[in-house]
Amino acid sequence: MDTRIYILALSPFVCLLGLVRNLRCLAPFSVIGALFMFVGIFVSLYYLLEDIPDPARLDAFTYVLPVPMFCSLFLYALHNVTLCLPLENSMKKPQHLPRLITYNMLLNTCMYIVFGFLGYNKYTKDTCDTVIKNLPLEKTLAKSIKVAIALSVLFSFGLVLYVPVSVLWPMIQSKLSGTIPYGEAMFRSGVMIAATTLAIAVPKMVPLLSLLAALSMTTIMLLIPILIETATKWEQATRFLFAKNISIFLIWVLLLVSVSMTFRIIFGKFSEFSDSDF
């Protein structure tokens, strides 16, 4: 069936999870989502390590243009670290948060390195945009990967929504003249309707995620910190601080421009494909 039909079919479950306000009630769903994700990862590794080719045949360097897009998507993948920060107030031992963030970063980095290398080693020609789409999807085991990852995203949606709501809703509520009955539920419903509408409008998200990562994640993780550091430490600033921040600023500009160009090229190629190609 068309991808949009699956999105509409799952939207009621997404709405139910999105309306859950209690973090303790969301934790079991998040654990289930993590288990499904690990199932998808391990089955994918099974196919990537099956009859593994000799890496010596690979080219050390290929194309330069996709590198900035990979860097931006990698930053986008690491953005889930920001999900941990608003959860600090709900932790029994908030002092463990730095350790949690470190483990989170290490896990994401190792996963990207392993899948990036094994995917490039196994599938070098006529490849799709993600590793999973290159697997033999006519086999039941390979199909289970798509199902497992889809369920992982579904069960994790409530926790993902918890963070922006906990940040945005108090700001919106403070600007309202009076208390609105079921105001937070209405706000959550509006966010979920907007997310579902966006998913239906753009079901192939890889090019769009690249652009969003260039505009948002690179700005949040690279540009804004150096602006804050420079502004707050202007009087005590050293040459090293200026040199470091200028270098990071140039990297941000390079990623922003390069990914925007890559987005236009890839979006043009993706528009030539039909849904059956995916």
GROMACS .gro file of N, CA and C in nm, residues 93-254:
model
  486
   93LYS      N    1   1.845   1.080   4.034
   93LYS     CA    2   1.984   1.120   4.058
   93LYS      C    3   2.032   1.201   3.938
   94PRO      N    4   2.001   1.332   3.935
   94PRO     CA    5   2.040   1.416   3.820
   94PRO      C    6   2.190   1.423   3.796
   95GLN      N    7   2.269   1.393   3.899
   95GLN     CA    8   2.414   1.399   3.881
   95GLN      C    9   2.465   1.292   3.786
   96HIS      N   10   2.380   1.193   3.754
   96HIS     CA   11   2.419   1.089   3.659
   96HIS      C   12   2.396   1.131   3.514
   97LEU      N   13   2.340   1.250   3.491
   97LEU     CA   14   2.308   1.292   3.355
   97LEU      C   15   2.432   1.304   3.266
   98PRO      N   16   2.544   1.364   3.311
   98PRO     CA   17   2.662   1.369   3.222
   98PRO      C   18   2.709   1.231   3.176
   99ARG      N   19   2.703   1.134   3.267
   99ARG     CA   20   2.741   0.998   3.228
   99ARG      C   21   2.644   0.940   3.126
  100LEU      N   22   2.515   0.968   3.145
  100LEU     CA   23   2.414   0.921   3.050
  100LEU      C   24   2.436   0.980   2.911
  101ILE      N   25   2.465   1.111   2.906
  101ILE     CA   26   2.488   1.177   2.777
  101ILE      C   27   2.613   1.120   2.710
  102THR      N   28   2.718   1.093   2.789
  102THR     CA   29   2.841   1.036   2.732
  102THR      C   30   2.814   0.899   2.671
  103TYR      N   31   2.743   0.813   2.742
  103TYR     CA   32   2.711   0.681   2.688
  103TYR      C   33   2.624   0.694   2.563
  104ASN      N   34   2.532   0.788   2.565
  104ASN     CA   35   2.444   0.810   2.450
  104ASN      C   36   2.524   0.849   2.327
  105MET      N   37   2.616   0.944   2.345
  105MET     CA   38   2.700   0.988   2.233
  105MET      C   39   2.787   0.876   2.180
  106LEU      N   40   2.848   0.799   2.270
  106LEU     CA   41   2.935   0.689   2.228
  106LEU      C   42   2.856   0.584   2.151
  107LEU      N   43   2.736   0.551   2.198
  107LEU     CA   44   2.655   0.451   2.131
  107LEU      C   45   2.617   0.497   1.991
  108ASN      N   46   2.571   0.621   1.978
  108ASN     CA   47   2.534   0.673   1.846
  108ASN      C   48   2.653   0.678   1.751
  109THR      N   49   2.767   0.724   1.802
  109THR     CA   50   2.886   0.735   1.717
  109THR      C   51   2.931   0.597   1.669
  110CYS      N   52   2.936   0.500   1.760
  110CYS     CA   53   2.978   0.364   1.721
  110CYS      C   54   2.882   0.304   1.620
  111MET      N   55   2.752   0.325   1.640
  111MET     CA   56   2.655   0.270   1.547
  111MET      C   57   2.671   0.330   1.408
  112TYR      N   58   2.693   0.460   1.400
  112TYR     CA   59   2.710   0.523   1.269
  112TYR      C   60   2.838   0.476   1.201
  113ILE      N   61   2.945   0.461   1.277
  113ILE     CA   62   3.070   0.414   1.218
  113ILE      C   63   3.055   0.271   1.165
  114VAL      N   64   2.996   0.183   1.245
  114VAL     CA   65   2.981   0.043   1.207
  114VAL      C   66   2.890   0.030   1.085
  115PHE      N   67   2.772   0.092   1.090
  115PHE     CA   68   2.679   0.080   0.979
  115PHE      C   69   2.731   0.151   0.854
  116GLY      N   70   2.800   0.264   0.873
  116GLY     CA   71   2.856   0.333   0.758
  116GLY      C   72   2.960   0.249   0.685
  117PHE      N   73   3.051   0.188   0.762
  117PHE     CA   74   3.154   0.107   0.699
  117PHE      C   75   3.098  -0.021   0.639
  118LEU      N   76   3.017  -0.095   0.718
  118LEU     CA   77   2.965  -0.222   0.667
  118LEU      C   78   2.870  -0.201   0.549
  119GLY      N   79   2.791  -0.094   0.554
  119GLY     CA   80   2.702  -0.067   0.442
  119GLY      C   81   2.778  -0.032   0.315
  120TYR      N   82   2.883   0.050   0.329
  120TYR     CA   83   2.965   0.085   0.212
  120TYR      C   84   3.041  -0.037   0.161
  121ASN      N   85   3.082  -0.125   0.253
  121ASN     CA   86   3.158  -0.242   0.212
  121ASN      C   87   3.069  -0.344   0.141
  122LYS      N   88   2.944  -0.357   0.184
  122LYS     CA   89   2.856  -0.460   0.128
  122LYS      C   90   2.784  -0.411   0.003
  123TYR      N   91   2.741  -0.286   0.002
  123TYR     CA   92   2.662  -0.233  -0.109
  123TYR      C   93   2.732  -0.110  -0.166
  124THR      N   94   2.801  -0.129  -0.277
  124THR     CA   95   2.878  -0.020  -0.337
  124THR      C   96   2.814   0.035  -0.464
  125LYS      N   97   2.726  -0.040  -0.527
  125LYS     CA   98   2.666   0.004  -0.653
  125LYS      C   99   2.515  -0.015  -0.647
  126ASP      N  100   2.446   0.074  -0.717
  126ASP     CA  101   2.299   0.068  -0.726
  126ASP      C  102   2.236   0.059  -0.588
  127THR      N  103   2.278   0.149  -0.500
  127THR     CA  104   2.232   0.146  -0.362
  127THR      C  105   2.120   0.247  -0.341
  128CYS      N  106   2.038   0.221  -0.238
  128CYS     CA  107   1.935   0.315  -0.194
  128CYS      C  108   1.993   0.406  -0.086
  129ASP      N  109   1.910   0.497  -0.037
  129ASP     CA  110   1.961   0.599   0.053
  129ASP      C  111   1.989   0.548   0.194
  130THR      N  112   1.929   0.436   0.235
  130THR     CA  113   1.956   0.380   0.366
  130THR      C  114   1.996   0.233   0.351
  131VAL      N  115   2.065   0.183   0.454
  131VAL     CA  116   2.116   0.046   0.449
  131VAL      C  117   2.001  -0.054   0.439
  132ILE      N  118   1.894  -0.030   0.512
  132ILE     CA  119   1.785  -0.128   0.519
  132ILE      C  120   1.724  -0.153   0.382
  133LYS      N  121   1.713  -0.048   0.300
  133LYS     CA  122   1.650  -0.065   0.170
  133LYS      C  123   1.735  -0.147   0.074
  134ASN      N  124   1.862  -0.168   0.106
  134ASN     CA  125   1.948  -0.251   0.023
  134ASN      C  126   1.941  -0.400   0.061
  135LEU      N  127   1.878  -0.431   0.171
  135LEU     CA  128   1.868  -0.569   0.215
  135LEU      C  129   1.770  -0.646   0.127
  136PRO      N  130   1.779  -0.777   0.125
  136PRO     CA  131   1.685  -0.858   0.045
  136PRO      C  132   1.547  -0.858   0.107
  137LEU      N  133   1.468  -0.755   0.076
  137LEU     CA  134   1.339  -0.735   0.142
  137LEU      C  135   1.235  -0.837   0.099
  138GLU      N  136   1.269  -0.923   0.001
  138GLU     CA  137   1.174  -1.029  -0.033
  138GLU      C  138   1.175  -1.140   0.072
  139LYS      N  139   1.275  -1.139   0.162
  139LYS     CA  140   1.281  -1.238   0.269
  139LYS      C  141   1.208  -1.186   0.393
  140THR      N  142   1.145  -1.277   0.463
  140THR     CA  143   1.065  -1.239   0.581
  140THR      C  144   1.151  -1.177   0.690
  141LEU      N  145   1.272  -1.230   0.711
  141LEU     CA  146   1.359  -1.177   0.816
  141LEU      C  147   1.398  -1.033   0.787
  142ALA      N  148   1.426  -1.003   0.660
  142ALA     CA  149   1.461  -0.866   0.624
  142ALA      C  150   1.341  -0.773   0.638
  143LYS      N  151   1.223  -0.821   0.606
  143LYS     CA  152   1.102  -0.739   0.623
  143LYS      C  153   1.079  -0.708   0.771
  144SER      N  154   1.118  -0.800   0.857
  144SER     CA  155   1.096  -0.777   1.000
  144SER      C  156   1.175  -0.657   1.051
  145ILE      N  157   1.284  -0.622   0.982
  145ILE     CA  158   1.362  -0.505   1.024
  145ILE      C  159   1.280  -0.379   1.008
  146LYS      N  160   1.213  -0.365   0.894
  146LYS     CA  161   1.131  -0.246   0.871
  146LYS      C  162   1.018  -0.238   0.973
  147VAL      N  163   0.957  -0.352   1.002
  147VAL     CA  164   0.849  -0.354   1.100
  147VAL      C  165   0.901  -0.318   1.239
  148ALA      N  166   1.017  -0.373   1.276
  148ALA     CA  167   1.073  -0.348   1.409
  148ALA      C  168   1.108  -0.201   1.427
  149ILE      N  169   1.170  -0.140   1.326
  149ILE     CA  170   1.209   0.001   1.338
  149ILE      C  171   1.086   0.090   1.337
  150ALA      N  172   0.986   0.055   1.257
  150ALA     CA  173   0.862   0.134   1.256
  150ALA      C  174   0.796   0.129   1.394
  151LEU      N  175   0.791   0.011   1.456
  151LEU     CA  176   0.732   0.000   1.589
  151LEU      C  177   0.817   0.073   1.693
  152SER      N  178   0.948   0.072   1.672
  152SER     CA  179   1.035   0.145   1.765
  152SER      C  180   1.004   0.295   1.763
  153VAL      N  181   0.989   0.349   1.643
  153VAL     CA  182   0.955   0.491   1.632
  153VAL      C  183   0.818   0.519   1.693
  154LEU      N  184   0.724   0.428   1.669
  154LEU     CA  185   0.588   0.446   1.721
  154LEU      C  186   0.588   0.449   1.874
  155PHE      N  187   0.651   0.351   1.938
  155PHE     CA  188   0.648   0.343   2.084
  155PHE      C  189   0.732   0.453   2.149
  156SER      N  190   0.828   0.509   2.076
  156SER     CA  191   0.913   0.614   2.132
  156SER      C  192   0.855   0.754   2.112
  157PHE      N  193   0.744   0.764   2.038
  157PHE     CA  194   0.691   0.895   2.004
  157PHE      C  195   0.648   0.973   2.127
  158GLY      N  196   0.589   0.905   2.224
  158GLY     CA  197   0.542   0.975   2.344
  158GLY      C  198   0.654   1.042   2.419
  159LEU      N  199   0.769   0.974   2.432
  159LEU     CA  200   0.883   1.032   2.502
  159LEU      C  201   0.943   1.147   2.423
  160VAL      N  202   0.947   1.132   2.291
  160VAL     CA  203   1.001   1.239   2.207
  160VAL      C  204   0.913   1.364   2.219
  161LEU      N  205   0.782   1.346   2.223
  161LEU     CA  206   0.690   1.459   2.233
  161LEU      C  207   0.693   1.521   2.372
  162TYR      N  208   0.728   1.444   2.474
  162TYR     CA  209   0.728   1.493   2.611
  162TYR      C  210   0.822   1.612   2.627
  163VAL      N  211   0.936   1.607   2.559
  163VAL     CA  212   1.038   1.711   2.578
  163VAL      C  213   0.993   1.846   2.521
  164PRO      N  214   0.956   1.857   2.392
  164PRO     CA  215   0.914   1.988   2.342
  164PRO      C  216   0.790   2.042   2.412
  165VAL      N  217   0.698   1.954   2.450
  165VAL     CA  218   0.578   2.001   2.520
  165VAL      C  219   0.615   2.058   2.657
  166SER      N  220   0.706   1.991   2.728
  166SER     CA  221   0.746   2.039   2.860
  166SER      C  222   0.820   2.172   2.851
  167VAL      N  223   0.878   2.203   2.736
  167VAL     CA  224   0.947   2.330   2.719
  167VAL      C  225   0.853   2.439   2.666
  168LEU      N  226   0.771   2.405   2.567
  168LEU     CA  227   0.689   2.506   2.499
  168LEU      C  228   0.560   2.538   2.573
  169TRP      N  229   0.493   2.438   2.630
  169TRP     CA  230   0.362   2.463   2.688
  169TRP      C  231   0.366   2.563   2.804
  170PRO      N  232   0.462   2.555   2.900
  170PRO     CA  233   0.466   2.658   3.005
  170PRO      C  234   0.484   2.799   2.949
  171MET      N  235   0.561   2.813   2.840
  171MET     CA  236   0.578   2.945   2.780
  171MET      C  237   0.447   2.995   2.720
  172ILE      N  238   0.374   2.905   2.653
  172ILE     CA  239   0.246   2.944   2.593
  172ILE      C  240   0.143   2.973   2.702
  173GLN      N  241   0.142   2.890   2.807
  173GLN     CA  242   0.044   2.906   2.913
  173GLN      C  243   0.063   3.038   2.988
  174SER      N  244   0.188   3.082   3.003
  174SER     CA  245   0.214   3.207   3.075
  174SER      C  246   0.163   3.329   3.000
  175LYS      N  247   0.150   3.318   2.868
  175LYS     CA  248   0.102   3.429   2.787
  175LYS      C  249  -0.049   3.432   2.773
  176LEU      N  250  -0.118   3.329   2.817
  176LEU     CA  251  -0.264   3.325   2.809
  176LEU      C  252  -0.325   3.403   2.925
  177SER      N  253  -0.435   3.469   2.898
  177SER     CA  254  -0.499   3.552   3.000
  177SER      C  255  -0.561   3.469   3.112
  178GLY      N  256  -0.613   3.353   3.078
  178GLY     CA  257  -0.675   3.267   3.178
  178GLY      C  258  -0.643   3.121   3.153
  179THR      N  259  -0.688   3.038   3.244
  179THR     CA  260  -0.665   2.895   3.230
  179THR      C  261  -0.764   2.835   3.131
  180ILE      N  262  -0.712   2.763   3.033
  180ILE     CA  263  -0.796   2.699   2.932
  180ILE      C  264  -0.815   2.553   2.971
  181PRO      N  265  -0.941   2.508   2.985
  181PRO     CA  266  -0.962   2.366   3.018
  181PRO      C  267  -0.903   2.276   2.909
  182TYR      N  268  -0.831   2.175   2.953
  182TYR     CA  269  -0.768   2.079   2.862
  182TYR      C  270  -0.677   2.150   2.761
  183GLY      N  271  -0.615   2.258   2.806
  183GLY     CA  272  -0.528   2.336   2.715
  183GLY      C  273  -0.408   2.256   2.668
  184GLU      N  274  -0.342   2.184   2.760
  184GLU     CA  275  -0.225   2.107   2.720
  184GLU      C  276  -0.264   1.994   2.626
  185ALA      N  277  -0.379   1.930   2.651
  185ALA     CA  278  -0.424   1.823   2.562
  185ALA      C  279  -0.452   1.878   2.422
  186MET      N  280  -0.509   1.997   2.415
  186MET     CA  281  -0.535   2.060   2.285
  186MET      C  282  -0.404   2.093   2.216
  187PHE      N  283  -0.306   2.142   2.294
  187PHE     CA  284  -0.176   2.174   2.234
  187PHE      C  285  -0.107   2.048   2.183
  188ARG      N  286  -0.110   1.941   2.262
  188ARG     CA  287  -0.051   1.814   2.219
  188ARG      C  288  -0.120   1.763   2.092
  189SER      N  289  -0.252   1.772   2.089
  189SER     CA  290  -0.326   1.725   1.971
  189SER      C  291  -0.287   1.806   1.848
  190GLY      N  292  -0.272   1.938   1.864
  190GLY     CA  293  -0.231   2.021   1.751
  190GLY      C  294  -0.093   1.984   1.698
  191VAL      N  295   0.000   1.954   1.791
  191VAL     CA  296   0.135   1.914   1.749
  191VAL      C  297   0.131   1.782   1.674
  192MET      N  298   0.052   1.687   1.722
  192MET     CA  299   0.045   1.556   1.657
  192MET      C  300  -0.024   1.565   1.521
  193ILE      N  301  -0.125   1.650   1.510
  193ILE     CA  302  -0.190   1.669   1.379
  193ILE      C  303  -0.093   1.732   1.281
  194ALA      N  304  -0.014   1.829   1.328
  194ALA     CA  305   0.085   1.893   1.240
  194ALA      C  306   0.192   1.793   1.196
  195ALA      N  307   0.237   1.709   1.289
  195ALA     CA  308   0.339   1.609   1.255
  195ALA      C  309   0.284   1.507   1.156
  196THR      N  310   0.160   1.463   1.176
  196THR     CA  311   0.099   1.368   1.083
  196THR      C  312   0.079   1.429   0.946
  197THR      N  313   0.036   1.554   0.942
  197THR     CA  314   0.018   1.623   0.813
  197THR      C  315   0.150   1.635   0.739
  198LEU      N  316   0.257   1.670   0.811
  198LEU     CA  317   0.388   1.680   0.747
  198LEU      C  318   0.435   1.545   0.695
  199ALA      N  319   0.411   1.438   0.773
  199ALA     CA  320   0.452   1.304   0.728
  199ALA      C  321   0.376   1.261   0.604
  200ILE      N  322   0.247   1.297   0.595
  200ILE     CA  323   0.169   1.263   0.477
  200ILE      C  324   0.213   1.345   0.357
  201ALA      N  325   0.244   1.472   0.381
  201ALA     CA  326   0.284   1.559   0.271
  201ALA      C  327   0.422   1.522   0.216
  202VAL      N  328   0.515   1.484   0.306
  202VAL     CA  329   0.652   1.451   0.264
  202VAL      C  330   0.688   1.316   0.324
  203PRO      N  331   0.641   1.205   0.264
  203PRO     CA  332   0.671   1.073   0.323
  203PRO      C  333   0.817   1.031   0.307
  204LYS      N  334   0.887   1.086   0.207
  204LYS     CA  335   1.030   1.055   0.188
  204LYS      C  336   1.110   1.169   0.251
  205MET      N  337   1.155   1.144   0.373
  205MET     CA  338   1.206   1.251   0.457
  205MET      C  339   1.356   1.275   0.447
  206VAL      N  340   1.431   1.185   0.380
  206VAL     CA  341   1.577   1.196   0.385
  206VAL      C  342   1.626   1.330   0.332
  207PRO      N  343   1.584   1.377   0.213
  207PRO     CA  344   1.631   1.507   0.167
  207PRO      C  345   1.587   1.620   0.258
  208LEU      N  346   1.462   1.614   0.307
  208LEU     CA  347   1.413   1.719   0.394
  208LEU      C  348   1.487   1.721   0.527
  209LEU      N  349   1.516   1.603   0.581
  209LEU     CA  350   1.592   1.596   0.706
  209LEU      C  351   1.730   1.657   0.690
  210SER      N  352   1.790   1.637   0.575
  210SER     CA  353   1.921   1.696   0.550
  210SER      C  354   1.914   1.847   0.555
  211LEU      N  355   1.812   1.904   0.492
  211LEU     CA  356   1.798   2.050   0.493
  211LEU      C  357   1.767   2.100   0.635
  212LEU      N  358   1.676   2.031   0.705
  212LEU     CA  359   1.642   2.072   0.841
  212LEU      C  360   1.763   2.062   0.933
  213ALA      N  361   1.843   1.958   0.913
  213ALA     CA  362   1.963   1.944   0.994
  213ALA      C  363   2.060   2.058   0.969
  214ALA      N  364   2.072   2.097   0.842
  214ALA     CA  365   2.162   2.207   0.809
  214ALA      C  366   2.114   2.338   0.869
  215LEU      N  367   1.983   2.358   0.869
  215LEU     CA  368   1.927   2.484   0.917
  215LEU      C  369   1.913   2.488   1.068
  216SER      N  370   1.885   2.375   1.129
  216SER     CA  371   1.854   2.375   1.272
  216SER      C  372   1.963   2.313   1.357
  217MET      N  373   1.994   2.184   1.333
  217MET     CA  374   2.086   2.116   1.423
  217MET      C  375   2.227   2.173   1.416
  218THR      N  376   2.275   2.203   1.296
  218THR     CA  377   2.408   2.262   1.287
  218THR      C  378   2.412   2.399   1.353
  219THR      N  379   2.302   2.474   1.340
  219THR     CA  380   2.296   2.605   1.404
  219THR      C  381   2.293   2.592   1.555
  220ILE      N  382   2.211   2.499   1.605
  220ILE     CA  383   2.199   2.482   1.750
  220ILE      C  384   2.327   2.428   1.812
  221MET      N  385   2.393   2.336   1.741
  221MET     CA  386   2.507   2.266   1.799
  221MET      C  387   2.641   2.333   1.767
  222LEU      N  388   2.643   2.419   1.666
  222LEU     CA  389   2.770   2.483   1.629
  222LEU      C  390   2.767   2.634   1.645
  223LEU      N  391   2.667   2.701   1.586
  223LEU     CA  392   2.668   2.847   1.581
  223LEU      C  393   2.628   2.910   1.714
  224ILE      N  394   2.515   2.870   1.770
  224ILE     CA  395   2.465   2.935   1.891
  224ILE      C  396   2.562   2.922   2.009
  225PRO      N  397   2.626   2.806   2.034
  225PRO     CA  398   2.721   2.799   2.147
  225PRO      C  399   2.838   2.896   2.134
  226ILE      N  400   2.893   2.910   2.013
  226ILE     CA  401   3.008   3.001   2.001
  226ILE      C  402   2.964   3.147   2.013
  227LEU      N  403   2.842   3.179   1.970
  227LEU     CA  404   2.792   3.316   1.988
  227LEU      C  405   2.773   3.348   2.136
  228ILE      N  406   2.718   3.252   2.211
  228ILE     CA  407   2.699   3.274   2.355
  228ILE      C  408   2.833   3.284   2.426
  229GLU      N  409   2.925   3.195   2.390
  229GLU     CA  410   3.057   3.198   2.455
  229GLU      C  411   3.130   3.327   2.426
  230THR      N  412   3.125   3.371   2.300
  230THR     CA  413   3.194   3.496   2.265
  230THR      C  414   3.131   3.615   2.335
  231ALA      N  415   2.998   3.619   2.344
  231ALA     CA  416   2.931   3.733   2.407
  231ALA      C  417   2.955   3.738   2.558
  232THR      N  418   2.956   3.623   2.622
  232THR     CA  419   2.971   3.621   2.769
  232THR      C  420   3.116   3.630   2.814
  233LYS      N  421   3.210   3.596   2.726
  233LYS     CA  422   3.352   3.600   2.765
  233LYS      C  423   3.430   3.703   2.683
  234TRP      N  424   3.360   3.807   2.636
  234TRP     CA  425   3.424   3.903   2.547
  234TRP      C  426   3.541   3.975   2.616
  235GLU      N  427   3.524   4.013   2.741
  235GLU     CA  428   3.630   4.088   2.810
  235GLU      C  429   3.748   3.999   2.845
  236GLN      N  430   3.721   3.872   2.871
  236GLN     CA  431   3.832   3.780   2.906
  236GLN      C  432   3.873   3.693   2.788
  237ALA      N  433   3.827   3.727   2.670
  237ALA     CA  434   3.854   3.642   2.553
  237ALA      C  435   4.003   3.642   2.518
  238THR      N  436   4.050   3.525   2.475
  238THR     CA  437   4.188   3.510   2.433
  238THR      C  438   4.193   3.486   2.281
  239ARG      N  439   4.312   3.487   2.228
  239ARG     CA  440   4.327   3.460   2.085
  239ARG      C  441   4.282   3.318   2.051
  240PHE      N  442   4.311   3.225   2.141
  240PHE     CA  443   4.269   3.087   2.116
  240PHE      C  444   4.117   3.077   2.107
  241LEU      N  445   4.046   3.148   2.196
  241LEU     CA  446   3.900   3.143   2.192
  241LEU      C  447   3.848   3.200   2.061
  242PHE      N  448   3.903   3.313   2.018
  242PHE     CA  449   3.858   3.371   1.892
  242PHE      C  450   3.888   3.279   1.774
  243ALA      N  451   4.010   3.221   1.773
  243ALA     CA  452   4.048   3.132   1.663
  243ALA      C  453   3.958   3.009   1.660
  244LYS      N  454   3.929   2.953   1.777
  244LYS     CA  455   3.842   2.834   1.784
  244LYS      C  456   3.702   2.866   1.735
  245ASN      N  457   3.647   2.976   1.781
  245ASN     CA  458   3.510   3.010   1.745
  245ASN      C  459   3.498   3.049   1.597
  246ILE      N  460   3.599   3.116   1.545
  246ILE     CA  461   3.597   3.150   1.402
  246ILE      C  462   3.606   3.022   1.317
  247SER      N  463   3.687   2.926   1.361
  247SER     CA  464   3.697   2.799   1.287
  247SER      C  465   3.564   2.725   1.287
  248ILE      N  466   3.499   2.721   1.402
  248ILE     CA  467   3.368   2.654   1.410
  248ILE      C  468   3.265   2.727   1.325
  249PHE      N  469   3.273   2.861   1.324
  249PHE     CA  470   3.180   2.939   1.241
  249PHE      C  471   3.199   2.908   1.093
  250LEU      N  472   3.323   2.895   1.049
  250LEU     CA  473   3.349   2.862   0.908
  250LEU      C  474   3.298   2.722   0.874
  251ILE      N  475   3.314   2.628   0.968
  251ILE     CA  476   3.261   2.493   0.945
  251ILE      C  477   3.109   2.498   0.933
  252TRP      N  478   3.044   2.579   1.017
  252TRP     CA  479   2.898   2.593   1.010
  252TRP      C  480   2.854   2.649   0.875
  253VAL      N  481   2.924   2.751   0.827
  253VAL     CA  482   2.890   2.809   0.696
  253VAL      C  483   2.909   2.706   0.586
  254LEU      N  484   3.019   2.630   0.593
  254LEU     CA  485   3.045   2.528   0.491
  254LEU      C  486   2.936   2.423   0.490
   0.00000   0.00000   0.00000
